[in-house]
PDB file of C-alpha atoms in Angstrom:
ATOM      1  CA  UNK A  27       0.000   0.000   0.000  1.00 80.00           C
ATOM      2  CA  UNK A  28       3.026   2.595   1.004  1.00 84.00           C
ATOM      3  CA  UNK A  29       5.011   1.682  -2.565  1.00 85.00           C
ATOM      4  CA  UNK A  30       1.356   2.448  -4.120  1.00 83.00           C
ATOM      5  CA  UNK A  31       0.923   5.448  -2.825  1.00 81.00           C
ATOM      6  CA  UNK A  32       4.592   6.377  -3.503  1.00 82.00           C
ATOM      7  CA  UNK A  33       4.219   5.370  -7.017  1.00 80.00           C
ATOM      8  CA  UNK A  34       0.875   7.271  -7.619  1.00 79.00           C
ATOM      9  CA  UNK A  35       1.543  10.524  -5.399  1.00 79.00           C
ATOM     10  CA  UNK A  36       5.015  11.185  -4.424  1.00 83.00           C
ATOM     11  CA  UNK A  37       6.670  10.380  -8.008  1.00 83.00           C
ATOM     12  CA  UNK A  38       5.020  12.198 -10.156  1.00 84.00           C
ATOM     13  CA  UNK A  39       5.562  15.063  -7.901  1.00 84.00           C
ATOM     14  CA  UNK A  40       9.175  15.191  -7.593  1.00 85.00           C
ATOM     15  CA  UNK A  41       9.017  14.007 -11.035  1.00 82.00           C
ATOM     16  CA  UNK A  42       6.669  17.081 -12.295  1.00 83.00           C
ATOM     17  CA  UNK A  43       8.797  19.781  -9.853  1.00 84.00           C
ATOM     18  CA  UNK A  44      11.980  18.375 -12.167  1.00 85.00           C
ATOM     19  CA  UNK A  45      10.685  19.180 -15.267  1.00 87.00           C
ATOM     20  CA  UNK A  46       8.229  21.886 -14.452  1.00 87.00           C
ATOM     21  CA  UNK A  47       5.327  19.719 -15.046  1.00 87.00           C
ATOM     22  CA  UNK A  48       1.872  19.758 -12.948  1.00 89.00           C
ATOM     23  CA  UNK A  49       2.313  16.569 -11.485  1.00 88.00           C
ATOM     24  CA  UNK A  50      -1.868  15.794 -13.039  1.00 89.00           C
ATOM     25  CA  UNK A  51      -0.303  16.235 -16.216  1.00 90.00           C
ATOM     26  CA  UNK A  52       2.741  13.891 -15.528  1.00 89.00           C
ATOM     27  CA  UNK A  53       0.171  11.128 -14.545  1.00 88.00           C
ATOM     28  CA  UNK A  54      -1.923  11.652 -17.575  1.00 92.00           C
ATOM     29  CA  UNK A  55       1.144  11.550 -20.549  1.00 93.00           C
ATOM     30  CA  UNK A  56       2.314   8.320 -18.857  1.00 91.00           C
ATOM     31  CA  UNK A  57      -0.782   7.021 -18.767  1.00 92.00           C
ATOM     32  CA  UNK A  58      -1.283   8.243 -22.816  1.00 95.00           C
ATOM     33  CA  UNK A  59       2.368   7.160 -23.515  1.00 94.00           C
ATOM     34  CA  UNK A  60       1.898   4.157 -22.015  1.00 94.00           C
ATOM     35  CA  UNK A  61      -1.348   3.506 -24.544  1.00 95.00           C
ATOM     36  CA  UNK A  62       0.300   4.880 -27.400  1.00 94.00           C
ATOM     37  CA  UNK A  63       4.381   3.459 -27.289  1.00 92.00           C
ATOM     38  CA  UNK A  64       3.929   0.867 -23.974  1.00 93.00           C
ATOM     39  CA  UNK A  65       6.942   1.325 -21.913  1.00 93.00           C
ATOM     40  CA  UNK A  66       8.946   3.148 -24.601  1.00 95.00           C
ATOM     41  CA  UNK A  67       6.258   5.365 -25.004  1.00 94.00           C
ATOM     42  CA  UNK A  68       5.911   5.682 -21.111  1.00 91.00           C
ATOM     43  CA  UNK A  69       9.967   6.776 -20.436  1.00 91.00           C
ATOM     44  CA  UNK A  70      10.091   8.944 -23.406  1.00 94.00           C
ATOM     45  CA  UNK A  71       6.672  11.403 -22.896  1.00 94.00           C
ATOM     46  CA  UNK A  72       7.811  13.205 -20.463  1.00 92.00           C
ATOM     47  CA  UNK A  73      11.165  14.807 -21.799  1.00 92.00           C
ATOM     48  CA  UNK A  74       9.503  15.165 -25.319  1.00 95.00           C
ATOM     49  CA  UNK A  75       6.964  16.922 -22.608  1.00 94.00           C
ATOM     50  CA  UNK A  76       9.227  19.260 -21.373  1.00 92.00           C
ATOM     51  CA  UNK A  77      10.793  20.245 -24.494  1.00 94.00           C
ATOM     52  CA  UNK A  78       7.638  20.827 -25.863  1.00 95.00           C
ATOM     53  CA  UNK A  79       7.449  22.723 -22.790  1.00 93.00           C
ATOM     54  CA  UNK A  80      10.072  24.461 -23.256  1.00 93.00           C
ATOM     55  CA  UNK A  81       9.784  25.567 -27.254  1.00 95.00           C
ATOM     56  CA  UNK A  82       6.049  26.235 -26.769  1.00 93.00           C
ATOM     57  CA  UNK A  83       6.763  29.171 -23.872  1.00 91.00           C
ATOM     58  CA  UNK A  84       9.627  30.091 -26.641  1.00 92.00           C
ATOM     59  CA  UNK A  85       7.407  30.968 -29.054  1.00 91.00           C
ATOM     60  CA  UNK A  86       4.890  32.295 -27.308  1.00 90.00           C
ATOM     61  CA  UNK A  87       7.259  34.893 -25.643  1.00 89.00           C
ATOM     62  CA  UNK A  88       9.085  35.224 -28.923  1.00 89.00           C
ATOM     63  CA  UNK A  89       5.439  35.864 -31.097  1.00 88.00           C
ATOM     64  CA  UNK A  90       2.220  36.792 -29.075  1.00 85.00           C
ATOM     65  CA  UNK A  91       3.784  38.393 -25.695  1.00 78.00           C
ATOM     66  CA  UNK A  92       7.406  40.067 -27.313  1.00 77.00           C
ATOM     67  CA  UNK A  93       7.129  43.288 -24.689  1.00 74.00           C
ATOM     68  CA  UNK A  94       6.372  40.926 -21.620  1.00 67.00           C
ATOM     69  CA  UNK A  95       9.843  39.548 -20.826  1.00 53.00           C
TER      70      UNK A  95
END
């Protein structure tokens, strides 16, 4: 019961603060990369995640918001 809650509560927290991921969100792409690519799908989501992350707050900084930063 203790490694279940671990594995449902406490990892995809420290997991989510890591790459600056909600940890709701980190639940739901392994749970969609696990559907889509089984356990390759399930290690890879999250960095393509947070380099989608990453380019996405790029561009909108670079194109809709340019005087914010």
């Amino acid at each position: 019961a203790v490694q279940q809650i671990e594995n449902f509560f406490l990892s995809p927290k420290i997991l989510g603060n890591q790459v600056g991921l909600h940890p709701v969100s980190v639940i739901l792409l392994v749970l969609i990369g696990g559907y889509c690519g089984g356990i390759f799908g399930m290690v890879l989501v999250i960095p393509f995640a947070a380099v989608a992350k990453v380019v996405l707050v790029y561009l909108y900084r670079r194109i809709v918001a340019p005087d914010i930063d």
